[in-house]
Coordinates of C-alpha atoms in Angstrom, one line a residue:
Chain A
X1498 CA 13.7 -20.3 5.9
X1499 CA 10.7 -22.5 6.3
X1500 CA 7.6 -20.6 7.1
X1501 CA 8.9 -17.3 5.8
X1502 CA 6.1 -15.5 4.0
X1503 CA 6.4 -15.0 0.4
X1504 CA 7.6 -11.5 -0.1
X1505 CA 6.2 -11.1 -3.5
X1506 CA 2.6 -11.0 -2.8
X1507 CA 2.7 -7.9 -0.7
X1508 CA 5.0 -5.8 -2.7
X1509 CA 3.9 -2.9 -4.8
X1510 CA 5.8 -2.7 -8.0
X1511 CA 7.1 0.6 -9.2
X1512 CA 4.4 0.8 -11.8
X1513 CA 1.8 0.3 -9.1
X1514 CA 3.1 3.1 -7.0
X1515 CA 3.0 5.3 -10.1
X1516 CA -0.6 4.1 -10.7
X1517 CA -1.4 5.4 -7.2
X1518 CA 0.4 8.6 -7.9
X1519 CA -1.6 9.2 -11.0
X1520 CA -4.7 9.9 -9.0
X1521 CA -3.2 13.1 -7.5
X1522 CA -4.9 16.3 -8.7
X1523 CA -3.2 18.8 -10.9
X1524 CA -4.3 22.0 -12.6
X1525 CA -4.7 22.2 -16.3
X1526 CA -5.6 24.9 -18.7
X1527 CA -7.7 23.4 -21.5
X1528 CA -7.5 24.9 -25.0
X1529 CA -10.8 23.5 -26.2
X1530 CA -14.4 23.2 -25.1
X1531 CA -15.7 20.0 -23.6
X1532 CA -18.7 18.9 -21.6
X1533 CA -18.3 17.6 -18.1
X1534 CA -16.9 14.1 -17.8
X1535 CA -18.9 11.8 -15.6
X1536 CA -16.3 9.3 -14.7
X1537 CA -16.6 6.5 -12.2
X1538 CA -14.1 8.2 -9.9
X1539 CA -15.8 11.6 -10.0
X1540 CA -17.0 14.3 -12.2
X1541 CA -14.7 16.7 -13.9
X1542 CA -15.2 19.8 -16.1
X1543 CA -16.8 21.4 -17.8
X1544 CA -13.8 22.3 -19.8
X1545 CA -13.6 25.8 -21.3
X1546 CA -10.7 27.4 -23.1
X1547 CA -8.3 29.2 -20.9
X1548 CA -10.2 28.5 -17.7
X1549 CA -8.1 26.4 -15.3
X1550 CA -9.5 23.3 -13.7
X1551 CA -8.4 20.5 -11.5
X1552 CA -8.2 16.9 -12.8
X1553 CA -6.3 13.8 -11.8
X1554 CA -2.9 13.4 -13.2
X1555 CA -3.7 10.5 -15.5
X1556 CA -6.4 12.5 -17.2
X1557 CA -4.2 15.5 -17.5
X1558 CA -1.5 13.5 -19.2
X1559 CA -4.0 11.9 -21.5
X1560 CA -5.4 15.3 -22.6
X1561 CA -1.9 16.7 -22.9
X1562 CA -0.9 13.9 -25.2
X1563 CA -3.8 14.8 -27.5
X1564 CA -2.8 18.4 -27.4
X1565 CA -6.0 19.5 -25.6
X1566 CA -4.5 21.4 -22.7
X1567 CA -1.4 22.7 -21.0
X1568 CA -0.5 21.5 -17.5
X1569 CA 0.3 23.9 -14.8
X1570 CA 3.2 22.5 -12.8
X1571 CA 2.4 22.4 -9.1
X1572 CA 3.8 25.2 -7.1
X1573 CA 6.3 23.1 -5.3
X1574 CA 7.9 22.2 -8.6
X1575 CA 9.6 25.5 -9.3
X1576 CA 13.4 26.1 -9.4
X1577 CA 13.3 28.4 -6.3
X1578 CA 11.2 26.1 -4.1
X1579 CA 13.2 23.1 -5.1
X1580 CA 16.5 24.8 -4.4
X1581 CA 15.2 25.7 -1.0
X1582 CA 14.2 22.1 -0.3
X1583 CA 17.6 20.8 -1.5
X1584 CA 19.4 23.2 0.8
X1585 CA 17.3 22.2 3.7
X1586 CA 17.7 18.5 3.0
X1587 CA 21.5 18.9 2.9
X1588 CA 21.6 20.9 6.1
X1589 CA 19.5 18.6 8.3
X1590 CA 21.1 15.3 8.8
X1591 CA 18.2 13.3 10.0
X1592 CA 15.0 15.0 9.0
X1593 CA 13.2 14.9 5.8
X1594 CA 11.7 18.0 4.3
X1595 CA 8.0 17.9 3.6
X1596 CA 7.3 17.0 0.0
X1597 CA 4.1 15.7 -1.6
X1598 CA 3.8 12.0 -1.0
X1599 CA 4.0 11.2 -4.6
X1600 CA 6.5 13.8 -5.6
X1601 CA 8.7 11.4 -7.5
X1602 CA 5.9 10.1 -9.7
X1603 CA 4.4 13.5 -10.3
X1604 CA 7.7 15.0 -11.3
X1605 CA 8.5 12.0 -13.6
X1606 CA 5.2 12.1 -15.4
X1607 CA 5.2 15.8 -15.8
X1608 CA 8.7 16.0 -17.1
X1609 CA 8.1 13.2 -19.5
X1610 CA 4.9 14.4 -21.0
X1611 CA 4.6 18.1 -20.2
X1612 CA 8.2 19.2 -20.7
X1613 CA 7.2 22.5 -22.4
X1614 CA 4.9 23.5 -19.6
X1615 CA 7.6 23.6 -17.0
X1616 CA 9.9 26.6 -16.9
X1617 CA 13.6 25.5 -16.7
X1618 CA 12.6 21.9 -17.0
X1619 CA 16.2 20.6 -17.0
X1620 CA 17.1 22.5 -13.9
X1621 CA 14.0 21.2 -12.2
X1622 CA 14.8 17.7 -13.2
X1623 CA 18.3 17.8 -11.9
X1624 CA 17.2 19.4 -8.7
X1625 CA 14.7 16.7 -8.1
X1626 CA 17.4 14.0 -8.8
X1627 CA 19.7 15.7 -6.3
X1628 CA 16.9 15.8 -3.7
X1629 CA 16.2 12.1 -4.2
X1630 CA 19.8 11.2 -3.8
X1631 CA 20.2 13.2 -0.6
X1632 CA 17.1 11.8 0.9
X1633 CA 17.9 8.3 -0.1
X1634 CA 21.4 8.6 1.4
X1635 CA 19.7 9.7 4.6
X1636 CA 17.5 6.7 4.6
X1637 CA 20.4 4.4 4.2
X1638 CA 22.4 6.0 7.1
X1639 CA 19.3 5.9 9.2
X1640 CA 18.9 2.2 8.5
X1641 CA 22.4 1.5 9.6
X1642 CA 21.5 2.7 13.1
X1643 CA 19.0 -0.1 13.6
X1644 CA 20.9 -2.4 15.8
X1645 CA 18.5 -3.9 18.2
X1646 CA 15.0 -5.0 18.6
X1647 CA 12.7 -2.3 17.5
X1648 CA 9.0 -2.2 17.9
X1649 CA 8.1 0.9 15.9
X1650 CA 9.8 3.2 13.5
X1651 CA 8.6 6.6 12.6
X1652 CA 9.4 8.0 9.2
X1653 CA 8.2 11.5 9.0
X1654 CA 7.8 12.9 5.5
X1655 CA 9.0 9.9 3.5
X1656 CA 7.5 9.6 0.1
X1657 CA 5.7 6.7 -1.5
X1658 CA 8.4 5.6 -3.9
X1659 CA 11.1 5.9 -1.3
X1660 CA 9.1 3.9 1.2
X1661 CA 8.4 1.2 -1.4
X1662 CA 12.1 0.8 -2.3
X1663 CA 13.3 0.2 1.2
X1664 CA 10.3 -1.8 2.3
X1665 CA 11.6 -5.3 1.6
X1666 CA 14.9 -4.6 3.3
X1667 CA 13.4 -2.9 6.3
X1668 CA 10.8 -5.6 6.8
X1669 CA 13.3 -8.4 6.7
X1670 CA 15.8 -6.6 8.9
X1671 CA 13.3 -5.7 11.5
X1672 CA 11.9 -9.2 11.5
X1673 CA 15.3 -10.7 11.9
X1674 CA 16.1 -8.4 14.8
X1675 CA 12.8 -9.2 16.4
X1676 CA 13.5 -12.8 16.2
X1677 CA 17.2 -12.9 17.2
X1678 CA 17.0 -10.2 19.8
X1679 CA 14.2 -11.7 21.8
X1680 CA 14.9 -12.3 25.4
X1681 CA 13.8 -15.9 25.2
X1682 CA 16.5 -16.7 22.7
X1683 CA 19.3 -15.6 24.9
X1684 CA 20.0 -18.3 27.4
X1685 CA 20.4 -17.0 30.9
X1686 CA 23.7 -18.4 32.2
X1687 CA 23.6 -18.6 36.0
X1688 CA 27.3 -18.1 36.9
X1689 CA 30.1 -17.0 34.7
X1690 CA 28.4 -15.0 32.0
X1691 CA 30.9 -14.4 29.3
X1692 CA 28.5 -12.7 27.1
X1693 CA 26.8 -9.5 28.1
X1694 CA 23.4 -10.4 29.3
X1695 CA 20.4 -8.7 27.7
X1696 CA 18.3 -7.0 30.4
X1697 CA 14.6 -7.8 30.0
X1698 CA 13.0 -6.7 26.8
X1699 CA 14.5 -3.4 26.0
X1700 CA 12.7 -2.9 22.7
X1701 CA 12.6 0.8 22.7
X1702 CA 10.5 2.8 20.4
X1703 CA 12.7 4.5 17.9
X1704 CA 11.2 7.9 17.6
X1705 CA 14.0 9.0 15.4
X1706 CA 13.2 12.2 13.5
X1707 CA 13.9 10.4 10.3
Chain B
X615 CA -23.0 5.4 -1.0
X616 CA -21.8 7.9 -3.5
X617 CA -21.5 6.7 -7.1
X618 CA -19.8 8.7 -9.8
X619 CA -23.0 9.5 -11.8
X620 CA -24.5 11.9 -9.3
X621 CA -25.0 15.5 -10.3
X622 CA -22.3 17.9 -9.0
X623 CA -23.7 21.4 -8.6
X624 CA -21.2 23.9 -7.1
X625 CA -20.1 22.0 -4.1
X626 CA -17.8 24.0 -1.8
X627 CA -14.2 22.7 -2.0
X628 CA -13.9 20.6 1.1
X629 CA -17.3 19.0 0.7
X630 CA -16.2 17.9 -2.8
X631 CA -13.1 16.5 -1.3
X632 CA -14.9 14.4 1.2
X633 CA -17.4 13.3 -1.4
X634 CA -14.6 12.1 -3.6
X635 CA -13.0 10.4 -0.7
X636 CA -16.0 8.2 -0.2
X637 CA -16.6 7.2 -3.8
X638 CA -16.6 3.5 -4.6
X639 CA -13.4 3.8 -6.4
X640 CA -11.7 5.3 -3.5
X641 CA -13.0 2.6 -1.2
X642 CA -11.8 -0.1 -3.6
X643 CA -8.4 1.6 -3.8
X644 CA -8.1 1.5 0.0
X645 CA -9.2 -2.1 0.1
X646 CA -6.6 -2.9 -2.6
X647 CA -3.8 -1.2 -0.8
X648 CA -4.6 -2.8 2.5
X649 CA -5.0 -6.2 1.0
X650 CA -1.6 -5.9 -0.7
X651 CA 0.3 -4.8 2.3
X652 CA -1.3 -7.2 4.8
X653 CA 0.2 -10.6 5.4
X654 CA -3.1 -12.3 5.9
X655 CA -6.4 -12.1 4.0
X656 CA -8.8 -9.3 5.2
X657 CA -12.5 -9.1 5.4
X658 CA -14.1 -9.1 2.0
X659 CA -15.3 -5.6 1.2
X660 CA -19.1 -5.7 1.0
X661 CA -20.5 -7.6 -1.8
X662 CA -22.8 -4.7 -2.9
X663 CA -19.9 -2.4 -3.4
X664 CA -18.1 -4.7 -5.7
X665 CA -21.2 -5.4 -7.6
X666 CA -22.1 -1.8 -8.0
X667 CA -18.6 -1.1 -9.2
X668 CA -18.9 -3.8 -11.8
X669 CA -22.3 -2.4 -13.0
X670 CA -21.1 1.2 -13.2
X671 CA -18.1 -0.1 -15.1
X672 CA -20.4 -1.6 -17.7
X673 CA -22.6 1.5 -17.8
X674 CA -19.8 3.9 -18.4
X675 CA -18.7 1.9 -21.3
X676 CA -21.5 3.3 -23.4
X677 CA -21.1 7.0 -22.7
X678 CA -19.6 9.7 -24.9
X679 CA -19.9 10.3 -28.6
X680 CA -16.7 11.8 -29.8
X681 CA -13.6 9.7 -29.8
X682 CA -11.8 11.8 -27.2
X683 CA -14.4 11.3 -24.5
X684 CA -14.8 7.7 -25.5
X685 CA -11.1 7.1 -25.0
X686 CA -11.1 8.9 -21.7
X687 CA -14.0 6.9 -20.4
X688 CA -12.2 3.8 -21.6
X689 CA -9.1 4.8 -19.7
X690 CA -11.1 5.4 -16.6
X691 CA -12.8 2.0 -17.0
X692 CA -9.4 0.3 -17.5
X693 CA -8.0 1.8 -14.4
X694 CA -10.9 0.8 -12.3
X695 CA -11.0 -2.7 -13.7
X696 CA -7.3 -3.0 -12.9
X697 CA -8.0 -2.2 -9.3
X698 CA -10.9 -4.7 -9.2
X699 CA -9.0 -7.5 -10.8
X700 CA -5.8 -7.0 -8.8
X701 CA -7.8 -7.0 -5.6
X702 CA -9.5 -10.3 -6.4
X703 CA -6.2 -11.7 -7.7
X704 CA -4.3 -10.9 -4.5
X705 CA -7.1 -12.5 -2.4
X706 CA -7.0 -15.6 -4.5
X707 CA -3.2 -15.9 -4.2
X708 CA -3.5 -15.6 -0.4
X709 CA -6.2 -18.2 -0.4
X710 CA -4.1 -20.6 -2.4
X711 CA -1.2 -20.1 0.0
X712 CA -3.0 -20.5 3.2
X713 CA -5.9 -22.7 2.2
X714 CA -5.8 -25.2 5.0
X715 CA -5.4 -22.5 7.6
X716 CA -8.4 -20.7 6.2
X717 CA -10.5 -23.8 6.3
X718 CA -10.0 -24.5 9.9
X719 CA -10.2 -21.0 11.4
X720 CA -12.9 -18.4 11.3
X721 CA -11.1 -16.6 8.5
X722 CA -13.5 -18.6 6.4
X723 CA -16.2 -16.1 7.2
X724 CA -14.1 -13.3 5.7
X725 CA -14.3 -14.8 2.2
X726 CA -16.9 -14.1 -0.4
X727 CA -19.1 -17.0 -1.6
X728 CA -17.2 -17.6 -4.7
X729 CA -14.0 -17.5 -2.8
X730 CA -15.3 -20.1 -0.4
X731 CA -16.2 -22.4 -3.3
X732 CA -12.7 -21.8 -4.7
X733 CA -11.1 -22.6 -1.4
X734 CA -13.1 -25.7 -0.9
X735 CA -12.1 -27.0 -4.4
X736 CA -8.5 -26.1 -3.8
X737 CA -8.3 -28.0 -0.6
X738 CA -10.1 -31.0 -2.0
X739 CA -7.8 -31.2 -5.0
X740 CA -4.7 -30.7 -2.8
X741 CA -5.7 -33.3 -0.4
X742 CA -6.4 -35.8 -3.1
X743 CA -3.1 -35.1 -4.8
X744 CA -1.1 -35.4 -1.7
X745 CA -2.9 -38.6 -0.7
X746 CA -2.4 -40.3 -4.0
X747 CA 1.2 -39.3 -4.5
X748 CA 2.8 -39.4 -1.1
X749 CA 0.7 -39.9 1.9
X750 CA -0.7 -43.3 1.1
X751 CA 2.8 -44.7 0.9
X752 CA 3.9 -43.4 4.2
X753 CA 3.7 -45.5 7.3
X754 CA 0.4 -45.5 9.2
X755 CA 1.0 -42.9 11.8
X756 CA 2.0 -40.2 9.3
X757 CA -0.7 -40.1 6.7
X758 CA -2.5 -37.0 7.8
X759 CA -2.5 -33.8 5.7
X760 CA -2.8 -31.7 8.8
X761 CA -0.5 -33.3 11.3
X762 CA 3.0 -34.4 11.0
X763 CA 2.3 -37.6 12.8
X764 CA -0.5 -39.0 14.9
X765 CA 1.5 -38.0 17.9
X766 CA 1.4 -34.3 17.1
X767 CA -1.1 -32.4 19.2
X768 CA -1.6 -29.6 16.8
X769 CA -2.0 -29.3 13.2
X770 CA 1.6 -28.6 12.5
X771 CA 1.6 -29.2 8.8
X772 CA -0.5 -26.2 8.1
X773 CA 1.3 -23.1 7.0
X774 CA 0.1 -20.0 8.7
X775 CA 0.3 -16.5 7.6
X776 CA 3.1 -14.6 9.3
X777 CA 1.2 -12.2 11.4
X778 CA 4.1 -10.6 13.2
X779 CA 5.7 -9.2 10.1
X780 CA 6.2 -5.4 9.9
X781 CA 4.0 -3.2 7.8
X782 CA 4.2 0.4 6.7
X783 CA 1.2 2.5 7.3
X784 CA -0.2 5.9 7.8
X785 CA -2.6 7.0 10.5
X786 CA -5.7 8.9 9.4
X787 CA -6.3 10.8 12.6
X788 CA -4.1 11.1 15.7
X789 CA -4.2 8.2 18.1
X790 CA -2.9 9.0 21.4
X791 CA -1.1 6.5 23.5
X792 CA -1.5 3.4 21.5
X793 CA -0.5 0.3 23.4
X794 CA 1.8 -2.1 21.6
X795 CA 0.6 -5.4 23.0
X796 CA 3.6 -7.4 24.1
X797 CA 5.9 -4.8 25.4
X798 CA 4.7 -2.1 27.8
X799 CA 5.5 0.5 25.1
X800 CA 3.0 3.2 24.4
X801 CA 3.2 4.9 21.1
X802 CA 1.7 8.2 19.9
X803 CA 0.5 8.1 16.4
X804 CA 0.2 11.4 14.7
X805 CA -2.0 11.9 11.6
X806 CA -0.4 11.4 8.2
X807 CA 3.0 10.3 9.4
X808 CA 4.5 7.1 8.1
X809 CA 5.1 4.4 10.6
X810 CA 6.5 0.8 10.5
X811 CA 5.0 -1.5 13.1
X812 CA 4.3 -5.1 13.6
X813 CA 1.1 -6.2 11.9
X814 CA -0.1 -7.9 15.1
X815 CA -0.2 -4.7 17.0
X816 CA -2.1 -2.7 14.5
X817 CA -4.5 -5.3 13.2
X818 CA -7.5 -4.0 15.1
X819 CA -6.9 -0.5 13.9
X820 CA -7.0 -1.6 10.3
X821 CA -10.3 -3.4 10.8
X822 CA -11.8 -0.3 12.3
X823 CA -10.5 1.8 9.5
X824 CA -8.4 4.1 11.5
X825 CA -5.2 3.5 9.7
X826 CA -4.3 2.8 6.1
X827 CA -1.6 0.5 5.0
X828 CA 0.8 1.9 2.5

């Protein structure tokens, strides 16, 4: 289609979404002594053995890889909490449960690099997989209900990675609807209208509780 | 403007948060995300910020004595440099794509000096190339770069950025009763929820910093 903007410039790759997720703060327990770090993005430390401190995820993973700390999994990442969330996701057909915006990335990085710091790590991993599947299924069903020109879509509690995955499809779909559903496109036959006539611009706001 | 080398001495938790939120890196990150998600090129984030960023990046290269701290500083450096480079790269890509459009509208003023030089060179080269290879062999009324033929009223050979595409974004604070311009729809935007709207409608809010593209 001539004039269609190049979709590739504006897409975040999965690695870039992970990059953004790596700036989330997590708690670590260092096992060594280190002076404060004066990094460009802020100051962290001082690091003292057995005293918990907050650092960005990328820093935590780097320290963990060098055996300098243990990472405390965030409190939403326990088997109990996650089971609750999974239940709730399954029970509500259209709503998403509140989860941290970068929960996918955080869970992935922690289970890859800090496996021994997470109690029941396999259970946690499989719960998160299930949650992802249920949520994504909801997104897909929700997308099927877009059938007319939509001006605004509200996606409460969707996470970064999920939004990024559906972004290309949703943008093209909404654009196509916008273009083809516009009242100027539909000719206004004066007498025998065989087709159902579109009444002015209905474009409702879809306030679906996604 | 807060730079990372200031002394932190027992700040209460939420002050620290807001301090972090306004560091140069955070601003650069915001600018990067917005630029990535927007279909057109945005205002260039102030010259001084980028320069300061580059300087601090150099400074921090020297810090630290033991290999651990050195490697951590290096990581931080790499991350920040990635943001910087990616930001500039995206802008250049957009300039290349829409170079004629930029030249003839006031988007020109949104570019930095070097970008303007780049854009000028790009357009000159492109013009010359098209001239030599194709346009000079076309019949007289059709030789312009900008117009399809002399009979066209507008510059219809100039690709324009698609401003009515949909974007994902998050609102920073609540905005009541926001008017979508072409329909009579009024939308309430609640803080921190994700929305998808047409870029056209939310453009002014991005400029004023009230919403962030995701």
